[in-house]
Amino acid sequence: MYNVKQVTEDTFWIGANERKNALFENIFPLPKGVSFNSYLIKDEKTALLDTVDASVTRQFFENLDKALDGRTLDYLIIDHMEPDHCAAIVELASKYPELKIVGNAKTFTLLGQFFSDDYSERAVLVKEGESLTMGKHTLSFYMAPMVHWPEAMVTFDETTKTLFSADAFGSFGALNGSIFADEYDFERVWLGEARRYYTNIVGKYGSPVQGLLKKAAKLEIANICPLHGPLYRKNLEYIINKYNTWSTYTAEEKGVVIIYASMYGSTASAAEALASKLSDKGAKNITVYDVSCADTSTLISEIFRVSHIVFACPTYNAEIYPLIANVLADMKMLAVQNKTVAIIENGSWAPVAGRKIVEKLGEMKNMTVIDKTITIKSSMSSDRGADIDALADSITATM
Ligand code: FEO
């Protein structure tokens, strides 16, 4: 059954939701699914903006057939060549022999790498700021390299003031009937998954995102249509401001995420005591995670969100507990910066986790380590309350 939604007068969402696959990019959990958005503009010419993932091509073609309503497809605009958006290209090109394919030089390099068919005779090569007229719609193209791949670009429909933003402004989570962000309680339904998507998928590329935001600021945008998650047509400043915050590695709020590893409960107990003491001292936005029970993508999202991080970590084979080490490696890979970090280390005979965590933080930019590391040997005795108290004081003093 087709599922087509109107975006503006003659622009249609023809994407599809995926709720079955457990992992995005075979890494990131999808507890709320994900949407693969594709858009069709019907003018004197018809233009499709990106296709979808292989998992939803059947739905996509049903939607495309319905939306075209017997017309042919004239243009495919490839804003992003990652397979979650380009899986239907081969079938599409075969179905519409006159189809022209619009992309930049890097788009066509990737197209040739992913697919063996030769599309050179159909290629319409576009460069920064160039336009293509569909009739009353004029589409302009702006390069967005490394948001999230080097070939990424965005398309701006000058007529409807719609920015087709590729991965930018995307979100994890399938669409639940409504396609527009303003049809939901956004902060409750979407913000967490939008943040988890941004921080884990695009988080490393803060500087390229800043570049795209500067280009976007010069456009008079009325609608933002990303390739995942809800579309934006109201209060655009809200999501643009979030992107500005995330891409400058600025904390959204003063807060503390406590991430602990604990094999037998002792380190967990210290972490819980610290959370409690922080709250007593007036700290807000405290969250506590057992690293063994939380997905790393959630922890990364939380680390981006708040100003302060606490690692409570056992020493393991004379190293950092592996799951905490994994979080630190992910932080470095994603260019996390500008955080204040406190450490509780544990080690029954040779505690070294704290020192090694500090070394890892030293490989990141602008990380401030609070000089009050608590060292636990096996378990935290009840006479160590003053140490927890002092660490909580040091954290709140820097908030
Ligand atoms: Fe949703 Fe970078 O692809």
CSV table of C-alpha atoms and ligand atoms in Angstrom, one decimal:
chain,number,residue,atom,x,y,z
A,1,MET,CA,0.0,0.0,0.0
A,2,TYR,CA,1.4,3.4,-0.9
A,3,ASN,CA,2.1,6.1,1.7
A,4,VAL,CA,2.6,9.5,0.2
A,5,LYS,CA,2.5,12.8,2.1
A,6,GLN,CA,2.3,16.3,0.8
A,7,VAL,CA,5.1,18.6,1.9
A,8,THR,CA,4.3,21.7,0.0
A,9,GLU,CA,2.1,22.4,-3.0
A,10,ASP,CA,3.7,20.0,-5.4
A,11,THR,CA,6.4,18.4,-3.3
A,12,PHE,CA,5.8,15.0,-1.8
A,13,TRP,CA,7.4,12.8,0.9
A,14,ILE,CA,7.6,9.4,-0.6
A,15,GLY,CA,10.0,7.8,1.9
A,16,ALA,CA,9.5,4.8,4.1
A,17,ASN,CA,9.8,3.7,7.7
A,18,GLU,CA,11.9,0.8,9.0
A,19,ARG,CA,11.1,-0.7,12.3
A,20,LYS,CA,12.5,-4.2,11.9
A,21,ASN,CA,16.3,-3.7,11.6
A,22,ALA,CA,17.9,-3.6,15.1
A,23,LEU,CA,20.9,-1.5,14.1
A,24,PHE,CA,21.7,1.5,11.9
A,25,GLU,CA,25.0,1.1,10.0
A,26,ASN,CA,25.1,-2.2,11.8
A,27,ILE,CA,26.2,-0.4,15.0
A,28,PHE,CA,23.6,2.0,16.4
A,29,PRO,CA,20.4,0.6,18.1
A,30,LEU,CA,17.1,1.7,16.6
A,31,PRO,CA,14.6,1.3,19.5
A,32,LYS,CA,12.2,3.6,17.7
A,33,GLY,CA,13.1,2.6,14.1
A,34,VAL,CA,14.3,5.0,11.5
A,35,SER,CA,12.8,6.7,8.4
A,36,PHE,CA,14.5,6.9,5.0
A,37,ASN,CA,13.1,10.1,3.5
A,38,SER,CA,12.8,10.7,-0.3
A,39,TYR,CA,11.0,13.6,-2.0
A,40,LEU,CA,9.3,14.1,-5.3
A,41,ILE,CA,8.8,17.5,-7.0
A,42,LYS,CA,6.2,17.5,-9.7
A,43,ASP,CA,6.6,20.4,-12.0
A,44,GLU,CA,6.9,20.6,-15.8
A,45,LYS,CA,9.7,18.2,-15.1
A,46,THR,CA,9.6,15.7,-12.3
A,47,ALA,CA,12.5,15.5,-9.8
A,48,LEU,CA,13.3,12.9,-7.2
A,49,LEU,CA,15.5,13.9,-4.3
A,50,ASP,CA,17.4,10.8,-3.2
A,51,THR,CA,16.1,7.3,-2.9
A,52,VAL,CA,16.1,5.0,0.1
A,53,ASP,CA,17.7,2.1,1.9
A,54,ALA,CA,17.5,-1.5,0.4
A,55,SER,CA,15.3,-2.6,3.3
A,56,VAL,CA,12.4,-0.3,2.1
A,57,THR,CA,12.7,-0.1,-1.7
A,58,ARG,CA,9.4,-2.0,-2.2
A,59,GLN,CA,7.5,0.6,-0.2
A,60,PHE,CA,9.4,3.4,-1.9
A,61,PHE,CA,8.5,2.3,-5.5
A,62,GLU,CA,4.8,1.9,-4.5
A,63,ASN,CA,5.0,5.5,-3.2
A,64,LEU,CA,6.8,6.8,-6.3
A,65,ASP,CA,4.3,5.2,-8.7
A,66,LYS,CA,1.4,6.7,-6.8
A,67,ALA,CA,3.0,10.1,-6.6
A,68,LEU,CA,4.0,10.2,-10.2
A,69,ASP,CA,0.5,9.1,-11.2
A,70,GLY,CA,1.5,7.9,-14.6
A,71,ARG,CA,4.1,10.6,-15.4
A,72,THR,CA,7.7,9.7,-16.0
A,73,LEU,CA,10.6,10.6,-13.8
A,74,ASP,CA,12.9,13.2,-15.4
A,75,TYR,CA,15.6,13.8,-12.7
A,76,LEU,CA,17.1,12.0,-9.8
A,77,ILE,CA,19.1,14.4,-7.6
A,78,ILE,CA,21.6,12.6,-5.4
A,79,ASP,CA,22.3,14.8,-2.4
A,80,HIS,CA,24.0,11.8,-0.6
A,81,MET,CA,25.5,8.7,-2.0
A,82,GLU,CA,25.5,6.6,1.2
A,83,PRO,CA,23.7,3.3,0.5
A,84,ASP,CA,20.9,4.1,3.0
A,85,HIS,CA,19.8,6.7,0.4
A,86,CYS,CA,20.9,5.3,-2.9
A,87,ALA,CA,19.9,1.6,-2.9
A,88,ALA,CA,17.1,2.1,-5.4
A,89,ILE,CA,19.2,3.9,-8.1
A,90,VAL,CA,19.9,0.9,-10.3
A,91,GLU,CA,16.3,-0.2,-10.4
A,92,LEU,CA,15.2,3.4,-10.9
A,93,ALA,CA,17.6,4.0,-13.8
A,94,SER,CA,16.3,0.8,-15.4
A,95,LYS,CA,12.7,1.7,-14.9
A,96,TYR,CA,13.1,5.2,-16.4
A,97,PRO,CA,15.6,5.0,-19.3
A,98,GLU,CA,15.4,8.8,-19.9
A,99,LEU,CA,16.2,9.6,-16.3
A,100,LYS,CA,18.9,12.2,-15.8
A,101,ILE,CA,21.1,11.9,-12.7
A,102,VAL,CA,22.2,15.1,-10.9
A,103,GLY,CA,25.2,15.2,-8.7
A,104,ASN,CA,28.6,16.7,-8.2
A,105,ALA,CA,31.9,15.2,-9.3
A,106,LYS,CA,32.4,13.3,-6.0
A,107,THR,CA,28.8,11.9,-6.3
A,108,PHE,CA,29.6,10.3,-9.6
A,109,THR,CA,32.9,8.9,-8.3
A,110,LEU,CA,31.0,7.1,-5.6
A,111,LEU,CA,28.2,6.1,-8.0
A,112,GLY,CA,30.8,4.3,-10.1
A,113,GLN,CA,32.3,2.7,-7.0
A,114,PHE,CA,29.0,1.3,-5.7
A,115,PHE,CA,27.4,0.3,-9.0
A,116,SER,CA,28.9,-1.2,-12.1
A,117,ASP,CA,26.5,0.3,-14.6
A,118,ASP,CA,27.8,3.3,-16.6
A,119,TYR,CA,25.6,6.3,-16.0
A,120,SER,CA,27.9,8.9,-17.6
A,121,GLU,CA,25.5,9.7,-20.5
A,122,ARG,CA,22.7,10.5,-18.0
A,123,ALA,CA,24.9,12.5,-15.7
A,124,VAL,CA,24.1,16.2,-15.0
A,125,LEU,CA,27.2,17.5,-13.2
A,126,VAL,CA,26.5,20.5,-10.8
A,127,LYS,CA,28.8,22.7,-8.9
A,128,GLU,CA,28.4,25.0,-5.9
A,129,GLY,CA,25.5,27.5,-6.4
A,130,GLU,CA,24.5,26.2,-9.8
A,131,SER,CA,20.8,25.8,-10.6
A,132,LEU,CA,18.4,23.6,-12.5
A,133,THR,CA,14.9,24.6,-13.5
A,134,MET,CA,12.0,22.2,-13.4
A,135,GLY,CA,9.4,24.7,-14.6
A,136,LYS,CA,8.3,27.0,-11.9
A,137,HIS,CA,10.7,25.4,-9.4
A,138,THR,CA,14.3,26.3,-9.6
A,139,LEU,CA,16.7,24.1,-7.6
A,140,SER,CA,20.1,25.3,-6.5
A,141,PHE,CA,22.8,23.1,-5.2
A,142,TYR,CA,25.3,23.8,-2.4
A,143,MET,CA,28.1,21.5,-1.4
A,144,ALA,CA,28.2,20.1,2.1
A,145,PRO,CA,31.4,18.1,2.2
A,146,MET,CA,31.7,15.8,5.3
A,147,VAL,CA,28.1,16.3,6.4
A,148,HIS,CA,28.5,13.4,6.5
A,149,TRP,CA,30.4,12.1,3.5
A,150,PRO,CA,32.7,14.1,1.1
A,151,GLU,CA,30.2,14.1,-1.8
A,152,ALA,CA,27.2,15.4,0.4
A,153,MET,CA,25.4,18.4,-1.0
A,154,VAL,CA,22.1,20.1,-0.2
A,155,THR,CA,19.4,21.2,-2.6
A,156,PHE,CA,17.4,24.4,-2.2
A,157,ASP,CA,14.1,24.9,-3.9
A,158,GLU,CA,14.0,28.6,-4.5
A,159,THR,CA,10.3,28.5,-5.2
A,160,THR,CA,9.1,26.8,-2.0
A,161,LYS,CA,12.1,27.9,0.0
A,162,THR,CA,12.7,24.3,0.9
A,163,LEU,CA,16.1,23.0,1.9
A,164,PHE,CA,16.6,19.4,1.1
A,165,SER,CA,19.3,19.0,3.7
A,166,ALA,CA,20.6,15.4,3.2
A,167,ASP,CA,21.9,14.0,6.6
A,168,ALA,CA,21.9,17.4,8.2
A,169,PHE,CA,18.9,17.9,10.6
A,170,GLY,CA,18.3,14.1,10.5
A,171,SER,CA,17.1,12.0,13.4
A,172,PHE,CA,16.8,8.4,14.4
A,173,GLY,CA,13.2,7.2,14.9
A,174,ALA,CA,10.5,6.2,12.4
A,175,LEU,CA,7.8,8.7,11.6
A,176,ASN,CA,4.5,7.9,13.3
A,177,GLY,CA,2.0,9.0,10.7
A,178,SER,CA,2.9,12.7,10.9
A,179,ILE,CA,6.0,13.8,9.0
A,180,PHE,CA,6.4,17.3,10.4
A,181,ALA,CA,8.2,18.0,13.6
A,182,ASP,CA,5.6,20.5,14.7
A,183,GLU,CA,3.0,17.8,14.7
A,184,TYR,CA,4.7,16.1,17.7
A,185,ASP,CA,5.8,17.1,21.2
A,186,PHE,CA,9.3,17.5,19.7
A,187,GLU,CA,11.3,17.6,22.9
A,188,ARG,CA,9.6,14.5,24.3
A,189,VAL,CA,9.4,12.5,21.1
A,190,TRP,CA,12.3,13.6,18.9
A,191,LEU,CA,15.0,15.6,20.6
A,192,GLY,CA,16.8,12.6,22.2
A,193,GLU,CA,17.0,10.7,19.0
A,194,ALA,CA,17.9,13.8,16.9
A,195,ARG,CA,20.8,14.4,19.3
A,196,ARG,CA,21.8,10.7,19.3
A,197,TYR,CA,21.8,10.8,15.5
A,198,TYR,CA,23.7,14.0,15.2
A,199,THR,CA,26.4,13.2,17.8
A,200,ASN,CA,27.1,9.7,16.6
A,201,ILE,CA,26.7,10.1,12.8
A,202,VAL,CA,27.8,13.7,12.2
A,203,GLY,CA,29.4,14.6,15.5
A,204,LYS,CA,33.0,14.3,14.3
A,205,TYR,CA,32.3,16.9,11.6
A,206,GLY,CA,31.5,20.0,13.6
A,207,SER,CA,33.5,22.3,11.4
A,208,PRO,CA,31.9,21.1,8.1
A,209,VAL,CA,28.5,21.5,9.8
A,210,GLN,CA,29.4,25.0,10.8
A,211,GLY,CA,30.3,25.7,7.2
A,212,LEU,CA,26.9,24.4,6.0
A,213,LEU,CA,25.0,26.4,8.7
A,214,LYS,CA,26.8,29.6,7.4
A,215,LYS,CA,25.7,28.8,3.8
A,216,ALA,CA,22.1,28.0,5.0
A,217,ALA,CA,22.0,31.4,6.9
A,218,LYS,CA,22.2,33.2,3.6
A,219,LEU,CA,19.1,31.3,2.3
A,220,GLU,CA,15.6,32.3,3.1
A,221,ILE,CA,14.5,28.8,4.3
A,222,ALA,CA,10.9,28.0,5.1
A,223,ASN,CA,11.1,24.2,5.2
A,224,ILE,CA,13.9,21.8,6.0
A,225,CYS,CA,13.6,18.3,4.6
A,226,PRO,CA,16.2,15.9,5.9
A,227,LEU,CA,16.8,12.3,4.8
A,228,HIS,CA,15.9,10.9,8.2
A,229,GLY,CA,13.3,11.8,10.7
A,230,PRO,CA,10.8,14.6,10.9
A,231,LEU,CA,10.6,17.6,8.5
A,232,TYR,CA,10.8,21.2,9.8
A,233,ARG,CA,8.4,24.0,8.7
A,234,LYS,CA,7.9,26.0,11.9
A,235,ASN,CA,10.3,27.4,14.5
A,236,LEU,CA,13.3,26.5,12.4
A,237,GLU,CA,15.6,28.5,14.7
A,238,TYR,CA,15.1,25.8,17.4
A,239,ILE,CA,16.7,22.9,15.4
A,240,ILE,CA,19.2,25.3,13.8
A,241,ASN,CA,20.3,26.5,17.2
A,242,LYS,CA,20.7,22.9,18.4
A,243,TYR,CA,22.9,22.2,15.4
A,244,ASN,CA,24.9,25.2,16.2
A,245,THR,CA,25.4,24.1,19.8
A,246,TRP,CA,26.2,20.5,18.9
A,247,SER,CA,28.6,21.4,16.1
A,248,THR,CA,30.6,23.8,18.3
A,249,TYR,CA,30.9,21.2,21.0
A,250,THR,CA,29.0,23.4,23.4
A,251,ALA,CA,27.1,21.8,26.2
A,252,GLU,CA,23.4,22.2,26.0
A,253,GLU,CA,23.1,22.5,29.7
A,254,LYS,CA,25.1,22.5,32.9
A,255,GLY,CA,24.9,18.9,34.0
A,256,VAL,CA,26.8,15.8,34.9
A,257,VAL,CA,26.7,12.4,33.2
A,258,ILE,CA,28.2,9.7,35.5
A,259,ILE,CA,29.4,6.7,33.6
A,260,TYR,CA,30.5,3.8,35.7
A,261,ALA,CA,31.8,0.3,35.2
A,262,SER,CA,31.4,-2.1,38.0
A,263,MET,CA,32.1,-5.9,38.2
A,264,TYR,CA,30.9,-6.5,41.7
A,265,GLY,CA,29.1,-3.4,42.7
A,266,SER,CA,31.7,-1.4,44.6
A,267,THR,CA,32.4,1.2,41.9
A,268,ALA,CA,28.7,1.4,41.2
A,269,SER,CA,28.1,2.2,44.9
A,270,ALA,CA,30.7,5.1,44.8
A,271,ALA,CA,29.1,6.4,41.6
A,272,GLU,CA,25.6,6.4,43.1
A,273,ALA,CA,26.9,8.1,46.3
A,274,LEU,CA,28.5,10.8,44.2
A,275,ALA,CA,25.3,11.4,42.2
A,276,SER,CA,23.3,11.7,45.4
A,277,LYS,CA,25.8,14.1,46.9
A,278,LEU,CA,25.8,16.2,43.7
A,279,SER,CA,22.1,16.5,43.9
A,280,ASP,CA,22.3,17.5,47.6
A,281,LYS,CA,24.6,20.2,46.6
A,282,GLY,CA,22.2,21.6,44.0
A,283,ALA,CA,23.6,20.1,40.8
A,284,LYS,CA,20.9,19.6,38.1
A,285,ASN,CA,20.7,17.4,35.1
A,286,ILE,CA,22.5,14.5,36.6
A,287,THR,CA,22.3,11.1,34.8
A,288,VAL,CA,23.9,7.9,35.8
A,289,TYR,CA,24.7,5.0,33.5
A,290,ASP,CA,26.2,1.5,34.0
A,291,VAL,CA,28.4,1.3,30.9
A,292,SER,CA,27.7,-2.5,30.7
A,293,CYS,CA,24.0,-1.8,30.3
A,294,ALA,CA,23.9,1.3,28.1
A,295,ASP,CA,24.7,1.6,24.4
A,296,THR,CA,27.7,3.7,23.6
A,297,SER,CA,25.7,5.9,21.3
A,298,THR,CA,23.5,6.9,24.2
A,299,LEU,CA,26.5,7.7,26.3
A,300,ILE,CA,28.0,9.8,23.5
A,301,SER,CA,24.7,11.7,23.1
A,302,GLU,CA,24.7,12.4,26.9
A,303,ILE,CA,28.4,13.5,26.8
A,304,PHE,CA,27.6,16.0,24.1
A,305,ARG,CA,24.5,17.2,26.0
A,306,VAL,CA,26.1,18.1,29.4
A,307,SER,CA,29.1,20.1,30.6
A,308,HIS,CA,30.6,17.5,33.0
A,309,ILE,CA,31.5,13.9,32.8
A,310,VAL,CA,32.4,11.5,35.7
A,311,PHE,CA,34.1,8.2,34.9
A,312,ALA,CA,34.0,5.7,37.7
A,313,CYS,CA,36.2,2.9,36.5
A,314,PRO,CA,37.9,-0.3,37.7
A,315,THR,CA,41.4,-1.2,36.6
A,316,TYR,CA,41.3,-4.2,34.4
A,317,ASN,CA,44.4,-6.2,33.3
A,318,ALA,CA,46.4,-3.1,34.3
A,319,GLU,CA,44.2,-1.0,31.9
A,320,ILE,CA,41.0,1.0,31.7
A,321,TYR,CA,38.0,-1.3,32.0
A,322,PRO,CA,37.4,-2.2,28.3
A,323,LEU,CA,33.9,-0.7,28.0
A,324,ILE,CA,35.0,2.6,29.4
A,325,ALA,CA,38.0,2.5,27.1
A,326,ASN,CA,35.6,2.0,24.2
A,327,VAL,CA,33.6,5.1,25.3
A,328,LEU,CA,36.9,7.2,25.5
A,329,ALA,CA,37.9,5.9,22.0
A,330,ASP,CA,34.6,6.9,20.6
A,331,MET,CA,34.9,10.3,22.2
A,332,LYS,CA,38.2,10.9,20.6
A,333,MET,CA,37.0,9.6,17.2
A,334,LEU,CA,34.0,12.0,17.4
A,335,ALA,CA,36.2,15.0,18.4
A,336,VAL,CA,34.4,15.5,21.8
A,337,GLN,CA,35.9,18.6,23.4
A,338,ASN,CA,35.2,21.3,26.0
A,339,LYS,CA,34.2,19.0,28.9
A,340,THR,CA,35.1,19.0,32.6
A,341,VAL,CA,35.9,15.5,33.8
A,342,ALA,CA,36.1,13.9,37.2
A,343,ILE,CA,37.4,10.4,37.9
A,344,ILE,CA,36.8,7.7,40.4
A,345,GLU,CA,39.2,4.7,39.9
A,346,ASN,CA,39.2,1.3,41.5
A,347,GLY,CA,41.9,-1.3,41.7
A,348,SER,CA,42.4,-3.9,44.4
A,349,TRP,CA,46.2,-4.1,44.1
A,350,ALA,CA,47.5,-1.7,41.4
A,351,PRO,CA,44.9,1.0,40.5
A,352,VAL,CA,45.9,2.7,37.2
A,353,ALA,CA,42.6,3.4,35.5
A,354,GLY,CA,42.5,7.0,36.6
A,355,ARG,CA,46.0,7.8,35.2
A,356,LYS,CA,45.2,6.1,32.0
A,357,ILE,CA,41.9,7.9,31.6
A,358,VAL,CA,43.7,11.2,32.0
A,359,GLU,CA,46.1,10.2,29.3
A,360,LYS,CA,43.2,9.4,26.9
A,361,LEU,CA,41.5,12.7,27.8
A,362,GLY,CA,44.8,14.4,27.0
A,363,GLU,CA,44.4,13.3,23.4
A,364,MET,CA,41.2,15.3,23.1
A,365,LYS,CA,40.8,19.1,22.9
A,366,ASN,CA,40.1,21.3,25.8
A,367,MET,CA,39.3,18.7,28.4
A,368,THR,CA,39.6,19.9,32.0
A,369,VAL,CA,40.3,17.1,34.5
A,370,ILE,CA,39.3,17.8,38.1
A,371,ASP,CA,42.3,17.2,40.3
A,372,LYS,CA,40.5,15.2,43.0
A,373,THR,CA,40.5,11.6,41.6
A,374,ILE,CA,39.1,9.2,44.2
A,375,THR,CA,41.0,6.0,44.4
A,376,ILE,CA,39.2,3.0,45.7
A,377,LYS,CA,41.0,-0.2,46.7
A,378,SER,CA,38.4,-3.0,46.3
A,379,SER,CA,35.5,-1.2,48.0
A,380,MET,CA,34.7,2.2,49.3
A,381,SER,CA,34.6,2.1,53.1
A,382,SER,CA,32.0,4.1,54.9
A,383,ASP,CA,34.7,6.5,56.3
A,384,ARG,CA,35.3,7.8,52.7
A,385,GLY,CA,32.2,10.0,52.7
A,386,ALA,CA,34.4,13.1,53.0
A,387,ASP,CA,36.2,12.1,49.7
A,388,ILE,CA,32.8,11.9,47.9
A,389,ASP,CA,31.8,15.2,49.5
A,390,ALA,CA,35.0,16.9,48.3
A,391,LEU,CA,34.7,15.6,44.8
A,392,ALA,CA,31.1,16.7,44.6
A,393,ASP,CA,32.2,20.2,45.8
A,394,SER,CA,34.9,20.3,43.1
A,395,ILE,CA,32.4,19.4,40.4
A,396,THR,CA,29.7,21.9,41.5
A,397,ALA,CA,32.4,24.6,41.9
A,398,THR,CA,33.1,24.4,38.2
A,399,MET,CA,29.5,24.3,37.0
B,1,FEO,FE1,21.7,8.7,6.2
B,1,FEO,FE2,25.1,9.5,5.8
B,1,FEO,O1,23.5,8.6,5.4
